[in-house]
Coordinates of C-alpha atoms in Angstrom, one line a residue:
M1059 CA 11.8 -20.5 -21.4
T1060 CA 15.0 -20.8 -23.5
H1061 CA 17.4 -23.7 -22.7
Y1062 CA 20.8 -24.6 -24.2
R1063 CA 22.6 -27.9 -24.4
I1064 CA 25.9 -28.0 -22.6
S1065 CA 27.9 -27.5 -25.8
E1066 CA 25.8 -24.6 -26.9
A1067 CA 26.0 -23.0 -23.5
A1068 CA 29.8 -23.4 -23.5
R1069 CA 30.1 -21.8 -27.0
L1070 CA 27.9 -18.8 -25.9
V1071 CA 30.1 -17.9 -22.9
G1072 CA 33.4 -18.9 -24.5
V1073 CA 34.4 -21.8 -22.3
S1074 CA 34.7 -25.6 -22.7
D1075 CA 31.9 -28.1 -22.2
D1076 CA 33.9 -29.4 -19.2
T1077 CA 33.8 -25.9 -17.6
I1078 CA 30.0 -25.8 -17.9
R1079 CA 29.8 -29.3 -16.3
R1080 CA 32.1 -28.1 -13.4
W1081 CA 29.8 -25.1 -12.9
V1082 CA 26.8 -27.4 -12.7
A1083 CA 28.6 -29.8 -10.3
D1084 CA 29.6 -26.7 -8.2
G1085 CA 26.0 -25.5 -8.1
I1086 CA 26.8 -22.4 -10.1
L1087 CA 24.4 -23.4 -12.9
P1088 CA 21.3 -25.5 -12.7
L1089 CA 20.8 -28.5 -15.0
D1090 CA 17.5 -29.7 -16.5
H1091 CA 16.7 -32.4 -19.0
D1092 CA 14.7 -31.9 -22.2
D1093 CA 12.0 -34.3 -23.5
A1094 CA 14.6 -36.4 -25.1
G1095 CA 16.6 -36.7 -21.8
R1096 CA 19.4 -34.5 -22.9
Q1097 CA 21.1 -32.2 -20.4
I1098 CA 20.1 -28.6 -20.8
V1099 CA 21.0 -25.3 -19.0
P1100 CA 18.3 -22.7 -18.5
G1101 CA 19.1 -19.6 -20.6
A1102 CA 18.2 -17.1 -17.9
A1103 CA 20.7 -18.8 -15.4
L1104 CA 23.4 -18.9 -18.1
A1105 CA 22.8 -15.2 -18.8
A1106 CA 23.0 -14.3 -15.1
H1107 CA 26.3 -16.1 -14.7
A1108 CA 27.7 -14.7 -18.0
K1109 CA 27.2 -11.2 -16.5
T1110 CA 29.5 -12.0 -13.6
L1111 CA 32.2 -13.2 -16.0
G1112 CA 32.4 -9.8 -17.8
G1113 CA 33.2 -7.8 -14.7
S1114 CA 31.4 -4.6 -13.8
T1115 CA 34.2 -2.0 -13.8
A1116 CA 35.9 -0.1 -16.5
E1117 CA 38.9 0.7 -14.4
V1118 CA 42.3 -0.2 -15.9
G1119 CA 45.2 0.6 -13.8
D1120 CA 44.9 4.3 -12.8
V1121 CA 42.5 5.0 -15.7
Q1122 CA 38.7 4.9 -15.6
R1123 CA 36.6 4.6 -18.8
S1124 CA 33.0 5.0 -19.6
A1125 CA 33.3 2.1 -22.2
R1126 CA 32.5 -1.2 -20.6
N1127 CA 33.2 -3.4 -23.7
R1128 CA 36.9 -4.3 -23.7
F1129 CA 38.1 -7.2 -25.8
V1130 CA 41.7 -8.4 -25.3
G1131 CA 43.1 -10.0 -28.4
L1132 CA 45.9 -10.8 -30.7
V1133 CA 46.6 -8.5 -33.7
T1134 CA 46.2 -10.5 -36.8
K1135 CA 46.4 -7.8 -39.5
V1136 CA 47.8 -4.3 -39.8
E1137 CA 47.2 -2.6 -43.2
I1138 CA 48.5 0.9 -43.4
E1139 CA 47.7 2.9 -46.6
G1140 CA 48.0 6.6 -46.8
L1141 CA 46.4 8.4 -43.8
M1142 CA 44.4 5.4 -42.6
A1143 CA 45.1 2.0 -41.1
Q1144 CA 43.0 -1.1 -40.8
V1145 CA 43.8 -3.2 -37.7
E1146 CA 42.2 -6.6 -37.0
L1147 CA 42.3 -8.4 -33.7
Q1148 CA 41.2 -11.9 -32.8
C1149 CA 39.6 -11.7 -29.4
G1150 CA 38.6 -15.2 -28.5
P1151 CA 36.1 -16.3 -31.1
H1152 CA 35.4 -12.7 -32.1
R1153 CA 37.2 -10.8 -34.9
V1154 CA 37.3 -7.0 -34.2
V1155 CA 38.3 -4.6 -37.0
S1156 CA 39.4 -1.0 -36.2
L1157 CA 39.9 1.8 -38.7
M1158 CA 42.3 4.4 -37.3
S1159 CA 44.8 6.9 -38.5
S1160 CA 48.1 5.5 -39.8
E1161 CA 49.8 7.8 -37.3
A1162 CA 48.0 6.1 -34.4
A1163 CA 48.8 2.6 -35.6
R1164 CA 52.5 3.5 -35.9
E1165 CA 52.5 5.2 -32.4
L1166 CA 50.9 2.1 -30.9
K1167 CA 53.6 0.0 -32.6
L1168 CA 50.9 -2.4 -33.8
E1169 CA 52.2 -5.5 -35.6
V1170 CA 50.9 -8.9 -36.4
G1171 CA 51.3 -11.1 -33.3
S1172 CA 51.2 -8.3 -30.7
T1173 CA 48.4 -8.0 -28.2
G1174 CA 45.9 -5.2 -28.1
V1175 CA 42.6 -4.3 -26.4
A1176 CA 39.7 -3.2 -28.5
V1177 CA 37.6 -0.8 -26.5
V1178 CA 34.1 -0.4 -28.0
K1179 CA 31.9 2.6 -27.2
A1180 CA 28.9 2.9 -29.5
T1181 CA 25.7 4.9 -29.5
M1182 CA 24.0 2.2 -31.6
V1183 CA 24.3 -1.6 -31.3
I1184 CA 22.3 -3.9 -33.6
V1185 CA 21.1 -7.2 -32.0
E1186 CA 20.1 -10.1 -34.2
T1187 CA 18.4 -13.3 -33.3
D1188 CA 17.2 -16.5 -35.0
K1189 CA 13.8 -16.3 -36.8
E1190 CA 12.4 -19.0 -34.5
P1191 CA 13.2 -18.9 -30.8
Q1192 CA 14.9 -22.1 -29.5
P1193 CA 12.8 -24.3 -27.3

């Protein structure tokens, strides 16, 4: 079974180490110890809790969407050239890049420092993992 140290678990779900410790203290996450006596969180329990953090609905105001993957972020780059624009958002630890028409970028009034939501709907998603599973 996969386990994560507290700092790794925090990084994976985008919270602080202290938040993971609070979740353990509140009984939200179980805590084990590895062979060296270090505190570890079971990967399956972390994954189950992570699912609750993401929400299950794609409703936003009066609009429903089929896309579930919404990343709120800060616009860090807007590059408009000809008919196309490249817009970059920093959504927590994730950098999301969107290519759109320059008309759309102008209509949305996208500028560095403004907020935006990247909505991702893909028919193909590539998942990578380490060569060797973690203990």
